[in-house]
């Protein structure tokens, strides 16, 4: 796989700033012999054997975190029109199999990249990061050891979370008894507002980090030498924001659940 | 590419249809009776033949234990899932079902799995299409409820194969309906399809964009539909009647079927009338009548139709849309004819829903459109492409019975996920993976799909093997799994233990050609039996010729018997048991007087002190006719 190759070239810390993208091998079209485009032949339209590429490379995108959703969607539709199994339903078995693999890769890539959070998580994973809470590695570890995945409470939230959990518990009890407490609900609404503001702040932080990252990618693309420390700094910033964000998102969801069902 | 037509089939709970694309319009293919709808009813008639559709319907009341309907409710389900169902539906399961075995339903003294019953319906539709085209039909698109899980989809695909149809694609019913509606709409729009059928409910939210039909979210309930409304009314009628008669009639399938029929008529009447009379004929010339107003009916069914609200809200939430962002709401399924259902949809989406196309036919029409797209498209469909989603999350059971989700619901299909596994014990060569479908956190609350046993892992210290397992959901919504051990590069061998479903081999054995062969066997048995009977008859005739009674016949009578005998001997050599039987009947008729005369002489002889044995009256004491043999037990 592409990622593993990049890792080999990197320093002890497995991630490097990737600008040399993995491109599908430029073989000729198996069917008409024309120089083929990535996934299907521009000449005869036939679907080509799938190549193992990462999701950014699948769409021919640089490893940047800001992208235009409309453009990605148009590209997704355009590729679907060539790769989807319905288009290749009466082709040979081999082509049908390629079509199935290509279009699942397309869908997986689109699903991952269209959402900015999963896009960031995916890029970080390409960078060799094992995201503390979201990472598959943690899930696997938990799966293997049978432990519940650990949730790290961001220090600045510690006190508020303790208080909030008590309130949520009380609200759930009230609900069960059918005795809603208007004051408590108001308090929860207030907490929600505060947390939402914090959440928005985090998203702003994340946006800033994306911009920093993209600048690094652009500079590397222009032949600048990017310091390893700069790259690691941005990367770790994103990891930190993502972890806090996911914690906060869960809290907001819990509050919503309690408030909605009142 | 073959020129053979690919048909679109709506395999419904209550009715099934077959359609195809005629030019740029999808049309429904009628049956021999001229009707578009084939009731999804299968019966075994008095001759042991399978009867499907309208013809089978009359058996619902006459011989209810030889009839099956609403079999779609049982597709891809296990014994423990259908307990509740059995209280309300007169499905008779085979008594010897083991836990985890595919259900078998009794039809007379035979048993069939739900895919086999469905295959009978599919075969009927296939025949209707073949009759219409005067050409063979072997490829089809079949629709399934969007909320069908993997097992239910697989069971539907198996049914197709059993019926001799290559199922090119399973299409979700609401999506198919959107295709039929969107045929001449090329603009961008967000559409909600509300599909309440006989037994299933689906809600799908789609984005239409330049011919691409992209499903954003789907939800539903595969056990919610018109059947549930019928059951509410039946329960009322049953308790009324029992109160009156003072007897338990719940086990009397004939009466219950009679009530079901009356209830459905009343339900339909209430869609256009303000009140109706539930009218049931009871045995002994009695009659049960009860007036129902629409208001009463609506109050009664409210809890049932309210069950559609949760899935609608969830789908909207998953799509990230508010009611005001939906441009159009479309009604699909017979149950959306109920005014109260229409009102609910209007409330949910804050707009009047569309129902321009016949809600019974729109799904089949959409299936025909999809069939046309798969066949390479035509002028009408060349820009059209359907991007559907998987309705349920796919997960793996982790330690402690927790489910780790690997493909989330509403992911566009085909979709895949790759997971890595390792061993926990030194030298371990097998790893078991339990795959589930559903949204709940614990494995016990999700639907078990299959247990995969990865074998042939090279023995290594614990934790060293890296087994890569690829899960891929195809465009039919069906899961495929492949595995590789990365350190050795060896393809791991996978043994699949489907939790609910037939193995490939079982399906192979059920293919209706083999059932057609069974019909052939049946036919041959009939021929052999008819020949045996003819032999017996001819032997008796030989004896009759030696009897004095023969001389008492006129020469014309004797010539006639001779002719009938020659006819029987000739037809006996052929393979048509029905003509052998008619020749036997004709000879039987022709020798009636001979038989009477022989009987007379035998009686006379008996009066003279002889017994029946020596009088030689025929083949057996039960024989009403000295020449005819006794009825052969079949």
JSON list of N, CA and C in Angstrom, two decimals, chain B residues 183-218:
[
{"chain": "B", "resi": 183, "resn": "UNK", "atom": "N", "xyz": [-38.49, 9.81, -14.10]},
{"chain": "B", "resi": 183, "resn": "UNK", "atom": "CA", "xyz": [-38.14, 9.52, -15.48]},
{"chain": "B", "resi": 183, "resn": "UNK", "atom": "C", "xyz": [-38.07, 10.77, -16.35]},
{"chain": "B", "resi": 184, "resn": "UNK", "atom": "N", "xyz": [-39.06, 11.66, -16.15]},
{"chain": "B", "resi": 184, "resn": "UNK", "atom": "CA", "xyz": [-39.01, 12.84, -17.02]},
{"chain": "B", "resi": 184, "resn": "UNK", "atom": "C", "xyz": [-38.67, 14.12, -16.25]},
{"chain": "B", "resi": 185, "resn": "UNK", "atom": "N", "xyz": [-38.11, 13.91, -15.06]},
{"chain": "B", "resi": 185, "resn": "UNK", "atom": "CA", "xyz": [-37.70, 15.09, -14.29]},
{"chain": "B", "resi": 185, "resn": "UNK", "atom": "C", "xyz": [-36.19, 15.12, -14.22]},
{"chain": "B", "resi": 186, "resn": "UNK", "atom": "N", "xyz": [-35.62, 16.09, -14.84]},
{"chain": "B", "resi": 186, "resn": "UNK", "atom": "CA", "xyz": [-34.17, 16.12, -14.89]},
{"chain": "B", "resi": 186, "resn": "UNK", "atom": "C", "xyz": [-33.56, 17.18, -13.96]},
{"chain": "B", "resi": 187, "resn": "UNK", "atom": "N", "xyz": [-34.43, 17.94, -13.32]},
{"chain": "B", "resi": 187, "resn": "UNK", "atom": "CA", "xyz": [-33.90, 19.03, -12.50]},
{"chain": "B", "resi": 187, "resn": "UNK", "atom": "C", "xyz": [-33.39, 18.49, -11.15]},
{"chain": "B", "resi": 188, "resn": "UNK", "atom": "N", "xyz": [-32.82, 19.39, -10.38]},
{"chain": "B", "resi": 188, "resn": "UNK", "atom": "CA", "xyz": [-32.29, 19.03, -9.07]},
{"chain": "B", "resi": 188, "resn": "UNK", "atom": "C", "xyz": [-33.41, 19.16, -8.04]},
{"chain": "B", "resi": 189, "resn": "UNK", "atom": "N", "xyz": [-33.58, 18.12, -7.23]},
{"chain": "B", "resi": 189, "resn": "UNK", "atom": "CA", "xyz": [-34.63, 18.16, -6.22]},
{"chain": "B", "resi": 189, "resn": "UNK", "atom": "C", "xyz": [-34.31, 17.18, -5.10]},
{"chain": "B", "resi": 190, "resn": "UNK", "atom": "N", "xyz": [-34.87, 17.47, -3.93]},
{"chain": "B", "resi": 190, "resn": "UNK", "atom": "CA", "xyz": [-34.76, 16.54, -2.82]},
{"chain": "B", "resi": 190, "resn": "UNK", "atom": "C", "xyz": [-36.14, 15.92, -2.61]},
{"chain": "B", "resi": 191, "resn": "UNK", "atom": "N", "xyz": [-36.18, 14.59, -2.64]},
{"chain": "B", "resi": 191, "resn": "UNK", "atom": "CA", "xyz": [-37.45, 13.88, -2.64]},
{"chain": "B", "resi": 191, "resn": "UNK", "atom": "C", "xyz": [-37.51, 12.90, -1.47]},
{"chain": "B", "resi": 192, "resn": "UNK", "atom": "N", "xyz": [-38.67, 12.83, -0.83]},
{"chain": "B", "resi": 192, "resn": "UNK", "atom": "CA", "xyz": [-38.89, 11.82, 0.20]},
{"chain": "B", "resi": 192, "resn": "UNK", "atom": "C", "xyz": [-39.89, 10.80, -0.31]},
{"chain": "B", "resi": 193, "resn": "UNK", "atom": "N", "xyz": [-39.54, 9.52, -0.24]},
{"chain": "B", "resi": 193, "resn": "UNK", "atom": "CA", "xyz": [-40.45, 8.47, -0.69]},
{"chain": "B", "resi": 193, "resn": "UNK", "atom": "C", "xyz": [-40.97, 7.73, 0.55]},
{"chain": "B", "resi": 194, "resn": "UNK", "atom": "N", "xyz": [-42.29, 7.79, 0.72]},
{"chain": "B", "resi": 194, "resn": "UNK", "atom": "CA", "xyz": [-42.93, 7.14, 1.87]},
{"chain": "B", "resi": 194, "resn": "UNK", "atom": "C", "xyz": [-43.64, 5.91, 1.32]},
{"chain": "B", "resi": 195, "resn": "UNK", "atom": "N", "xyz": [-43.15, 4.74, 1.69]},
{"chain": "B", "resi": 195, "resn": "UNK", "atom": "CA", "xyz": [-43.63, 3.50, 1.08]},
{"chain": "B", "resi": 195, "resn": "UNK", "atom": "C", "xyz": [-44.22, 2.58, 2.14]},
{"chain": "B", "resi": 196, "resn": "UNK", "atom": "N", "xyz": [-45.55, 2.57, 2.22]},
{"chain": "B", "resi": 196, "resn": "UNK", "atom": "CA", "xyz": [-46.23, 1.70, 3.18]},
{"chain": "B", "resi": 196, "resn": "UNK", "atom": "C", "xyz": [-47.00, 0.64, 2.41]},
{"chain": "B", "resi": 197, "resn": "UNK", "atom": "N", "xyz": [-46.46, -0.57, 2.42]},
{"chain": "B", "resi": 197, "resn": "UNK", "atom": "CA", "xyz": [-47.04, -1.64, 1.63]},
{"chain": "B", "resi": 197, "resn": "UNK", "atom": "C", "xyz": [-47.87, -2.60, 2.48]},
{"chain": "B", "resi": 198, "resn": "UNK", "atom": "N", "xyz": [-47.97, -3.82, 2.01]},
{"chain": "B", "resi": 198, "resn": "UNK", "atom": "CA", "xyz": [-48.76, -4.83, 2.72]},
{"chain": "B", "resi": 198, "resn": "UNK", "atom": "C", "xyz": [-48.09, -5.29, 4.00]},
{"chain": "B", "resi": 199, "resn": "UNK", "atom": "N", "xyz": [-46.77, -5.35, 3.98]},
{"chain": "B", "resi": 199, "resn": "UNK", "atom": "CA", "xyz": [-46.09, -5.87, 5.16]},
{"chain": "B", "resi": 199, "resn": "UNK", "atom": "C", "xyz": [-44.87, -5.09, 5.58]},
{"chain": "B", "resi": 200, "resn": "UNK", "atom": "N", "xyz": [-44.44, -4.11, 4.77]},
{"chain": "B", "resi": 200, "resn": "UNK", "atom": "CA", "xyz": [-43.21, -3.41, 5.11]},
{"chain": "B", "resi": 200, "resn": "UNK", "atom": "C", "xyz": [-43.38, -1.91, 4.95]},
{"chain": "B", "resi": 201, "resn": "UNK", "atom": "N", "xyz": [-42.58, -1.18, 5.73]},
{"chain": "B", "resi": 201, "resn": "UNK", "atom": "CA", "xyz": [-42.56, 0.27, 5.62]},
{"chain": "B", "resi": 201, "resn": "UNK", "atom": "C", "xyz": [-41.14, 0.75, 5.36]},
{"chain": "B", "resi": 202, "resn": "UNK", "atom": "N", "xyz": [-40.98, 1.63, 4.38]},
{"chain": "B", "resi": 202, "resn": "UNK", "atom": "CA", "xyz": [-39.69, 2.24, 4.08]},
{"chain": "B", "resi": 202, "resn": "UNK", "atom": "C", "xyz": [-39.86, 3.74, 3.93]},
{"chain": "B", "resi": 203, "resn": "UNK", "atom": "N", "xyz": [-38.83, 4.46, 4.35]},
{"chain": "B", "resi": 203, "resn": "UNK", "atom": "CA", "xyz": [-38.75, 5.88, 4.03]},
{"chain": "B", "resi": 203, "resn": "UNK", "atom": "C", "xyz": [-37.37, 6.11, 3.43]},
{"chain": "B", "resi": 204, "resn": "UNK", "atom": "N", "xyz": [-37.31, 6.77, 2.29]},
{"chain": "B", "resi": 204, "resn": "UNK", "atom": "CA", "xyz": [-36.01, 7.09, 1.69]},
{"chain": "B", "resi": 204, "resn": "UNK", "atom": "C", "xyz": [-35.99, 8.54, 1.30]},
{"chain": "B", "resi": 205, "resn": "UNK", "atom": "N", "xyz": [-34.86, 9.19, 1.56]},
{"chain": "B", "resi": 205, "resn": "UNK", "atom": "CA", "xyz": [-34.67, 10.58, 1.16]},
{"chain": "B", "resi": 205, "resn": "UNK", "atom": "C", "xyz": [-33.63, 10.57, 0.03]},
{"chain": "B", "resi": 206, "resn": "UNK", "atom": "N", "xyz": [-33.99, 11.12, -1.12]},
{"chain": "B", "resi": 206, "resn": "UNK", "atom": "CA", "xyz": [-33.09, 11.11, -2.26]},
{"chain": "B", "resi": 206, "resn": "UNK", "atom": "C", "xyz": [-32.79, 12.51, -2.76]},
{"chain": "B", "resi": 207, "resn": "UNK", "atom": "N", "xyz": [-31.61, 12.63, -3.34]},
{"chain": "B", "resi": 207, "resn": "UNK", "atom": "CA", "xyz": [-31.23, 13.87, -4.00]},
{"chain": "B", "resi": 207, "resn": "UNK", "atom": "C", "xyz": [-31.17, 13.55, -5.49]},
{"chain": "B", "resi": 208, "resn": "UNK", "atom": "N", "xyz": [-31.96, 14.27, -6.28]},
{"chain": "B", "resi": 208, "resn": "UNK", "atom": "CA", "xyz": [-31.97, 14.07, -7.73]},
{"chain": "B", "resi": 208, "resn": "UNK", "atom": "C", "xyz": [-31.12, 15.16, -8.36]},
{"chain": "B", "resi": 209, "resn": "UNK", "atom": "N", "xyz": [-30.18, 14.75, -9.20]},
{"chain": "B", "resi": 209, "resn": "UNK", "atom": "CA", "xyz": [-29.30, 15.75, -9.80]},
{"chain": "B", "resi": 209, "resn": "UNK", "atom": "C", "xyz": [-28.85, 15.27, -11.16]},
{"chain": "B", "resi": 210, "resn": "UNK", "atom": "N", "xyz": [-29.37, 15.89, -12.19]},
{"chain": "B", "resi": 210, "resn": "UNK", "atom": "CA", "xyz": [-29.01, 15.56, -13.58]},
{"chain": "B", "resi": 210, "resn": "UNK", "atom": "C", "xyz": [-29.02, 14.07, -13.86]},
{"chain": "B", "resi": 211, "resn": "UNK", "atom": "N", "xyz": [-30.08, 13.42, -13.43]},
{"chain": "B", "resi": 211, "resn": "UNK", "atom": "CA", "xyz": [-30.22, 11.99, -13.73]},
{"chain": "B", "resi": 211, "resn": "UNK", "atom": "C", "xyz": [-29.60, 11.07, -12.70]},
{"chain": "B", "resi": 212, "resn": "UNK", "atom": "N", "xyz": [-28.83, 11.64, -11.76]},
{"chain": "B", "resi": 212, "resn": "UNK", "atom": "CA", "xyz": [-28.30, 10.80, -10.68]},
{"chain": "B", "resi": 212, "resn": "UNK", "atom": "C", "xyz": [-29.29, 10.80, -9.53]},
{"chain": "B", "resi": 213, "resn": "UNK", "atom": "N", "xyz": [-29.66, 9.62, -9.11]},
{"chain": "B", "resi": 213, "resn": "UNK", "atom": "CA", "xyz": [-30.59, 9.45, -7.99]},
{"chain": "B", "resi": 213, "resn": "UNK", "atom": "C", "xyz": [-29.76, 8.99, -6.81]},
{"chain": "B", "resi": 214, "resn": "UNK", "atom": "N", "xyz": [-29.40, 9.94, -5.95]},
{"chain": "B", "resi": 214, "resn": "UNK", "atom": "CA", "xyz": [-28.53, 9.61, -4.84]},
{"chain": "B", "resi": 214, "resn": "UNK", "atom": "C", "xyz": [-29.36, 9.51, -3.56]},
{"chain": "B", "resi": 215, "resn": "UNK", "atom": "N", "xyz": [-29.39, 8.32, -2.99]},
{"chain": "B", "resi": 215, "resn": "UNK", "atom": "CA", "xyz": [-30.11, 8.15, -1.73]},
{"chain": "B", "resi": 215, "resn": "UNK", "atom": "C", "xyz": [-29.23, 8.72, -0.62]},
{"chain": "B", "resi": 216, "resn": "UNK", "atom": "N", "xyz": [-29.81, 9.59, 0.19]},
{"chain": "B", "resi": 216, "resn": "UNK", "atom": "CA", "xyz": [-29.03, 10.20, 1.27]},
{"chain": "B", "resi": 216, "resn": "UNK", "atom": "C", "xyz": [-29.25, 9.44, 2.57]},
{"chain": "B", "resi": 217, "resn": "UNK", "atom": "N", "xyz": [-30.49, 9.04, 2.78]},
{"chain": "B", "resi": 217, "resn": "UNK", "atom": "CA", "xyz": [-30.77, 8.30, 4.01]},
{"chain": "B", "resi": 217, "resn": "UNK", "atom": "C", "xyz": [-31.99, 7.42, 3.80]},
{"chain": "B", "resi": 218, "resn": "UNK", "atom": "N", "xyz": [-32.00, 6.32, 4.49]},
{"chain": "B", "resi": 218, "resn": "UNK", "atom": "CA", "xyz": [-33.17, 5.45, 4.42]},
{"chain": "B", "resi": 218, "resn": "UNK", "atom": "C", "xyz": [-33.43, 4.86, 5.80]}
]
